[in-house]
Coordinates of C-alpha atoms and ligand atoms in Angstrom, one line a residue:
M282 CA 86.9 -0.8 16.8
A283 CA 84.0 0.9 18.7
D284 CA 82.2 3.7 16.9
K285 CA 83.2 7.3 17.9
Q286 CA 80.6 8.2 20.6
M287 CA 80.2 11.2 22.9
I288 CA 78.3 9.8 25.9
L289 CA 76.5 11.6 28.6
V290 CA 75.5 9.7 31.8
T291 CA 72.9 11.1 34.2
G292 CA 72.8 9.9 37.8
A293 CA 76.4 8.9 37.3
C294 CA 77.3 8.8 41.0
G295 CA 74.8 6.2 41.9
Q296 CA 75.1 2.4 42.3
I297 CA 75.0 1.6 38.6
G298 CA 76.5 4.9 37.3
T299 CA 79.7 4.4 39.3
E300 CA 80.5 1.1 37.5
L301 CA 78.9 1.9 34.1
V302 CA 80.9 5.1 33.7
S303 CA 84.1 3.2 34.3
A304 CA 83.2 0.5 31.8
L305 CA 82.1 3.0 29.2
R306 CA 85.4 5.0 29.6
V307 CA 87.4 1.8 29.1
K308 CA 85.4 1.0 26.0
Y309 CA 85.1 4.4 24.4
G310 CA 87.8 6.5 25.9
T311 CA 88.0 8.7 29.1
Q312 CA 87.2 12.0 27.4
Q313 CA 84.2 10.5 25.5
V314 CA 82.2 9.8 28.6
I315 CA 80.7 12.8 30.5
A316 CA 79.5 11.8 33.9
T317 CA 76.8 14.0 35.5
D318 CA 74.8 14.0 38.7
I319 CA 72.9 16.4 40.9
R320 CA 75.3 15.8 43.7
D321 CA 79.0 16.5 44.1
A322 CA 81.1 14.1 42.2
T323 CA 82.3 10.9 43.9
V324 CA 86.0 10.2 43.5
D325 CA 85.3 7.2 41.2
V326 CA 83.5 9.2 38.5
S327 CA 85.4 12.5 38.7
L328 CA 89.0 11.4 38.9
H329 CA 89.0 9.6 35.6
G330 CA 87.2 11.8 33.2
P331 CA 84.9 14.8 32.7
Y332 CA 82.3 15.5 35.4
Y333 CA 79.5 18.1 35.5
R334 CA 76.9 18.8 38.1
L335 CA 73.5 18.5 36.2
D336 CA 70.0 18.4 37.5
V337 CA 68.3 16.4 34.8
M338 CA 65.0 18.2 35.6
D339 CA 66.6 21.3 34.2
K340 CA 65.9 20.9 30.6
D341 CA 67.9 24.0 29.5
A342 CA 71.0 22.8 31.3
L343 CA 70.6 19.4 29.7
Y344 CA 70.3 20.9 26.2
K345 CA 73.3 23.1 26.8
L346 CA 75.6 20.2 27.9
V347 CA 74.4 18.1 25.0
S348 CA 75.0 20.7 22.4
Q349 CA 78.3 22.0 23.9
H350 CA 79.8 18.5 23.9
Q351 CA 78.1 17.2 20.8
V352 CA 76.7 14.3 22.7
T353 CA 75.6 11.4 20.6
H354 CA 74.4 8.9 23.3
I355 CA 72.7 9.3 26.7
Y356 CA 72.6 6.7 29.5
H357 CA 69.8 8.1 31.7
L358 CA 70.2 6.6 35.2
A359 CA 68.9 9.4 37.5
A360 CA 65.8 8.2 39.3
V361 CA 64.1 7.7 42.7
L362 CA 64.1 4.0 43.5
S363 CA 61.3 1.8 44.9
A364 CA 61.6 2.1 48.7
T365 CA 62.5 5.8 48.7
G366 CA 59.7 6.4 46.2
E367 CA 57.1 5.2 48.5
K368 CA 58.1 7.8 51.1
S369 CA 57.3 10.6 48.6
P370 CA 55.3 9.2 45.7
L371 CA 54.6 12.5 43.9
T372 CA 58.3 13.5 44.0
A373 CA 59.3 10.1 42.7
W374 CA 56.7 10.3 39.8
D375 CA 57.8 13.8 38.9
L376 CA 61.5 13.0 38.9
N377 CA 61.2 9.6 37.2
M378 CA 58.9 10.8 34.4
R379 CA 59.9 14.4 33.8
S380 CA 63.6 13.5 33.6
L381 CA 62.9 10.7 31.1
L382 CA 60.8 13.0 29.0
N383 CA 63.6 15.7 29.1
V384 CA 66.1 13.1 27.9
L385 CA 63.8 11.7 25.2
E386 CA 63.0 15.2 23.9
V387 CA 66.6 16.3 23.7
A388 CA 67.5 13.0 22.0
R389 CA 64.7 13.6 19.4
T390 CA 65.3 17.2 18.7
E391 CA 69.1 17.0 18.7
K392 CA 69.0 13.8 16.7
L393 CA 71.1 11.7 19.1
K394 CA 72.1 8.2 18.0
Q395 CA 71.0 6.2 21.1
V396 CA 69.5 6.4 24.5
F397 CA 69.7 3.8 27.3
W398 CA 67.1 4.0 30.1
P399 CA 66.8 1.3 32.8
S400 CA 63.5 -0.1 33.8
S401 CA 63.0 -2.6 36.6
I402 CA 61.3 -5.9 37.6
A403 CA 59.1 -3.4 39.7
V404 CA 56.9 -3.1 36.6
F405 CA 55.3 -6.4 37.5
G406 CA 52.8 -6.6 40.4
A407 CA 50.7 -9.2 42.1
K408 CA 48.9 -10.1 38.9
A409 CA 52.1 -11.3 37.1
P410 CA 53.3 -14.9 37.5
K411 CA 55.7 -15.3 40.4
E412 CA 57.9 -17.9 38.7
S413 CA 59.7 -17.3 35.4
C414 CA 57.7 -14.1 34.9
P415 CA 57.4 -13.8 31.1
Q416 CA 58.4 -10.8 29.0
Y417 CA 54.7 -9.8 28.3
A418 CA 53.2 -10.6 31.7
L419 CA 50.6 -8.2 33.1
T420 CA 52.3 -5.0 34.4
V421 CA 50.1 -3.8 37.2
P422 CA 52.6 -2.5 39.8
S423 CA 51.8 -1.6 43.4
T424 CA 54.5 1.1 43.9
V425 CA 54.8 4.5 42.4
Y426 CA 58.3 3.5 41.2
G427 CA 56.7 0.6 39.3
I428 CA 54.1 2.8 37.8
S429 CA 56.7 5.3 36.6
K430 CA 58.7 2.4 35.0
V431 CA 55.6 1.1 33.2
A432 CA 54.8 4.6 31.9
G433 CA 58.5 5.1 31.0
E434 CA 58.6 1.9 29.0
Q435 CA 55.6 3.1 27.0
W436 CA 57.2 6.5 26.4
C437 CA 60.4 4.8 25.2
Q438 CA 58.4 2.6 22.7
Y439 CA 56.4 5.7 21.6
Y440 CA 59.6 7.7 20.8
H441 CA 60.9 4.7 18.9
E442 CA 57.8 4.2 16.9
Q443 CA 56.8 7.8 16.3
Y444 CA 60.3 9.4 15.9
G445 CA 62.6 6.5 15.1
L446 CA 64.6 7.2 18.2
D447 CA 67.0 4.2 19.0
V448 CA 66.1 3.9 22.7
R449 CA 66.9 0.7 24.4
S450 CA 66.1 -0.6 27.9
I451 CA 66.5 -3.5 30.4
R452 CA 64.3 -4.4 33.3
Y453 CA 67.1 -4.8 35.8
P454 CA 66.5 -7.1 38.7
G455 CA 68.0 -6.2 42.1
L456 CA 71.7 -5.2 41.5
I457 CA 74.5 -6.3 43.7
S458 CA 77.8 -4.4 43.8
Y459 CA 80.6 -3.2 46.1
S460 CA 81.7 0.1 44.6
A461 CA 78.9 2.3 45.6
K462 CA 76.1 2.1 48.1
A463 CA 72.7 0.8 47.0
G464 CA 70.3 3.7 46.3
G465 CA 67.1 3.0 48.3
G466 CA 65.6 0.0 46.5
T467 CA 63.8 -3.0 48.0
T468 CA 66.7 -5.4 47.1
D469 CA 69.4 -3.3 48.9
Y470 CA 69.8 -6.0 51.6
A471 CA 71.8 -8.1 49.1
V472 CA 74.4 -5.3 49.0
D473 CA 74.3 -4.3 52.7
I474 CA 74.6 -7.8 54.0
F475 CA 78.2 -8.1 52.7
Q476 CA 79.4 -5.0 54.5
Q477 CA 77.8 -6.2 57.7
A478 CA 79.0 -9.7 57.3
V479 CA 82.6 -8.6 56.8
N480 CA 82.6 -6.0 59.6
N481 CA 80.3 -7.5 62.2
S482 CA 79.6 -11.1 61.2
Y483 CA 75.9 -10.2 61.7
Y484 CA 73.0 -8.9 59.6
H485 CA 69.6 -7.7 60.6
C486 CA 67.5 -8.3 57.5
Y487 CA 64.4 -6.3 56.7
L488 CA 63.0 -9.1 54.5
L489 CA 61.7 -12.5 55.6
E490 CA 64.2 -15.4 55.2
N491 CA 62.2 -17.1 52.4
T492 CA 61.6 -14.0 50.2
R493 CA 62.9 -15.0 46.8
L494 CA 63.8 -12.2 44.5
P495 CA 65.6 -11.9 41.1
M496 CA 69.1 -10.4 41.4
L497 CA 72.0 -9.7 39.2
Y498 CA 75.7 -9.1 39.9
M499 CA 76.9 -5.7 38.7
P500 CA 79.6 -7.0 36.3
D501 CA 76.8 -8.9 34.5
A502 CA 74.5 -5.9 34.5
V503 CA 77.1 -3.6 33.0
R504 CA 78.0 -6.2 30.4
A505 CA 74.3 -6.7 29.5
T506 CA 73.9 -3.0 29.1
L507 CA 76.9 -2.7 26.8
E508 CA 75.8 -5.7 24.8
L509 CA 72.3 -4.5 24.4
M510 CA 73.5 -1.1 23.2
D511 CA 76.0 -2.8 20.8
A512 CA 73.4 -5.2 19.2
P513 CA 72.4 -4.5 15.6
A514 CA 69.0 -2.6 15.6
E515 CA 67.3 -5.4 13.6
K516 CA 67.9 -7.8 16.6
I517 CA 66.0 -5.5 19.0
S518 CA 62.3 -6.3 18.8
V519 CA 61.4 -5.1 22.4
R520 CA 61.2 -1.3 22.5
T521 CA 59.6 -1.2 25.9
S522 CA 62.2 -3.0 28.0
Y523 CA 63.8 -6.5 28.1
N524 CA 63.3 -8.9 30.9
L525 CA 66.8 -9.9 32.3
A526 CA 67.5 -12.7 34.8
G527 CA 70.6 -13.5 36.7
I528 CA 70.3 -15.2 40.1
S529 CA 67.2 -15.7 42.2
F530 CA 67.7 -16.4 45.9
T531 CA 66.3 -15.8 49.3
P532 CA 68.1 -14.0 52.2
Q533 CA 68.4 -17.4 53.9
E534 CA 70.1 -18.9 50.9
L535 CA 72.5 -16.0 50.5
A536 CA 73.3 -16.1 54.3
A537 CA 74.1 -19.9 53.9
V538 CA 76.6 -19.2 51.1
I539 CA 78.2 -16.3 53.2
T540 CA 78.5 -18.7 56.1
D541 CA 80.8 -20.9 53.9
Y542 CA 83.3 -18.1 54.0
I543 CA 82.5 -16.5 57.4
P544 CA 81.5 -19.4 59.6
D545 CA 80.3 -17.3 62.6
F546 CA 78.1 -15.1 60.4
R547 CA 74.6 -14.7 61.9
I548 CA 71.4 -13.2 60.4
D549 CA 68.0 -12.4 61.8
Y550 CA 64.9 -11.2 60.1
Q551 CA 62.5 -8.4 60.9
P552 CA 60.4 -7.4 57.9
D553 CA 59.5 -3.8 57.4
K554 CA 57.5 -2.0 54.7
R555 CA 59.8 -3.3 52.0
Q556 CA 58.5 -6.9 52.6
Q557 CA 55.2 -5.9 51.0
I558 CA 56.9 -4.5 48.0
A559 CA 59.1 -7.6 47.6
E560 CA 56.0 -9.8 47.8
S561 CA 54.4 -8.0 44.9
W562 CA 57.4 -8.8 42.6
P563 CA 58.2 -12.0 40.8
S564 CA 60.7 -14.4 42.3
S565 CA 62.2 -15.3 39.0
I566 CA 62.3 -13.9 35.5
D567 CA 62.0 -15.5 32.0
D568 CA 64.6 -13.7 29.9
R569 CA 64.5 -15.9 26.9
Q570 CA 63.9 -13.0 24.5
A571 CA 67.0 -11.2 25.6
R572 CA 69.0 -14.4 25.3
E573 CA 67.6 -15.2 21.8
E574 CA 67.7 -11.7 20.3
W575 CA 71.0 -10.3 21.5
G576 CA 72.7 -13.2 23.1
W577 CA 72.3 -12.3 26.8
K578 CA 73.8 -14.9 29.2
P579 CA 74.7 -14.2 32.9
A580 CA 78.2 -15.3 34.1
F581 CA 77.8 -15.2 37.9
D582 CA 75.9 -17.7 40.0
I583 CA 75.3 -17.1 43.7
K584 CA 78.6 -18.8 44.8
A585 CA 80.7 -16.9 42.3
M586 CA 79.0 -13.6 43.1
T587 CA 79.4 -14.1 46.9
A588 CA 83.1 -15.0 46.6
D589 CA 83.8 -11.9 44.5
M590 CA 81.7 -9.6 46.7
L591 CA 83.5 -10.8 49.9
L592 CA 86.9 -10.5 48.2
H593 CA 86.2 -6.8 47.3
T594 CA 84.3 -5.9 50.4
E595 CA 87.3 -7.0 52.5
R596 CA 89.7 -5.0 50.4
E597 CA 87.8 -1.9 49.6
V598 CA 86.1 0.8 51.6
I599 CA 82.8 1.9 50.1
S600 CA 83.4 5.3 48.6
T601 CA 81.1 7.9 50.1
D602 CA 83.6 10.8 49.9
C603 CA 82.5 13.8 47.9
L604 CA 84.7 16.3 46.1
E605 CA 83.7 19.8 45.3
S606 CA 82.7 20.0 41.6
Ligands
NAD935 N1 70.1 -0.6 41.7 C1 69.1 -1.5 41.3 O1 69.0 -2.5 41.9 C2 68.2 -1.2 40.2 C3 67.3 -2.2 39.8 C4 66.4 -1.9 38.7 C5 66.5 -0.7 38.1 N2 67.4 0.3 38.5 C6 67.4 1.6 37.8 O2 68.7 1.9 37.4 C7 68.8 3.4 37.5 C8 70.0 3.7 38.3 O3 69.8 3.1 39.6 P1 70.9 3.2 40.8 O4 70.7 2.0 41.6 O5 72.2 3.6 40.2 O6 70.3 4.4 41.6 P2 71.0 5.3 42.7 O7 69.9 5.9 43.6 O8 72.1 4.6 43.3 O9 71.6 6.5 41.8 C9 70.7 7.5 41.2 C10 71.5 8.8 41.0 O10 70.7 9.7 40.5 C11 71.0 11.0 41.0 N3 69.9 11.9 40.9 C12 68.8 12.0 41.6 N4 68.1 13.1 41.2 C13 68.7 13.6 40.2 C14 68.5 14.8 39.3 N5 67.4 15.5 39.5 N6 69.4 15.1 38.4 C15 70.5 14.3 38.2 N7 70.8 13.3 39.0 C16 69.9 12.9 40.0 C17 71.4 10.7 42.5 O11 72.2 11.7 43.1 C18 72.1 9.3 42.3 O12 73.5 9.5 42.3 C19 67.5 3.9 38.0 O13 66.7 4.2 36.9 C20 66.9 2.7 38.7 O14 65.5 2.8 38.7 C21 68.2 0.1 39.5

């Protein structure tokens, strides 16, 4: 039986939060998972359990919720992502760093049991190896998003070493899912392409056809997160953030698999600013340490992921409706 936990999730209405909140509620109980976000609740997160509007930059409001509900665990997902971050670098830095420090401080002072905070493959830059990028490759990122993730990783390690806080992290690759829209990252094409393929049999891609990037299907990402948080502390040697790999592919390779299901699907390519960001990232990731230490293993390859995405994209409408909170 899972330990009794009172979990608070920030940024719960986003691409990951929408699915992680559901998985946490299945595992720990509906009332044990408090979803929060700065925006009005989406149907997915508010219908099935407690929801509060929370700006995680508001330290007092965060403390209040944590103490009112005797929160034991925080999954801190609120952030500005890579492509959006480049449009307003100082805002991205401020949100990504200050919100993390608010969460780490409340966890330290209120003696929370665990914190989860996602990092990203964006920590790597042009100086890191492109292929099978190792856990401890140079992290010299070219985006403000990447800079904030490198700094965030160091802060997580600092809070672990100085205060014994059990903070755990994964460097997610680009995440592919159908329940919520992608949130302004460089890998969003691998989400948008399915909607466009199903509705229009056509996709206008903002990356070049041969741009290979590391990706992961959301069910794998959610499972990895739960498995990391469940692992015995003595198995966790990385307190910055774990490399995690799933599937690496190019837009052309993904289009070819989609064409197996939608024969008249067409794609063309016109790179925009996101191409430059994509080129600064590794094309594949070495995640041996996650595999060896806490047993990580992805389940979905490109074919299985595509089949599942198309199945759900055909049947479901992406939920953008908002409810008043
Ligand atoms: N999606 C990916 O491919 C990916 C890859 C690597 C890492 N990550 C990381 O995972 C985390 C979640 O990503 P996502 O894709 O779900 O992002 P998203 O943009 O879809 O969702 C982020 C959520 O944070 C909320 N938010 C923004 N400012 C806030 C504030 N001040 N207070 C409270 N909430 C606020 C937004 O309303 C949004 O719902 C982020 O840290 C991101 O860097 C995501």
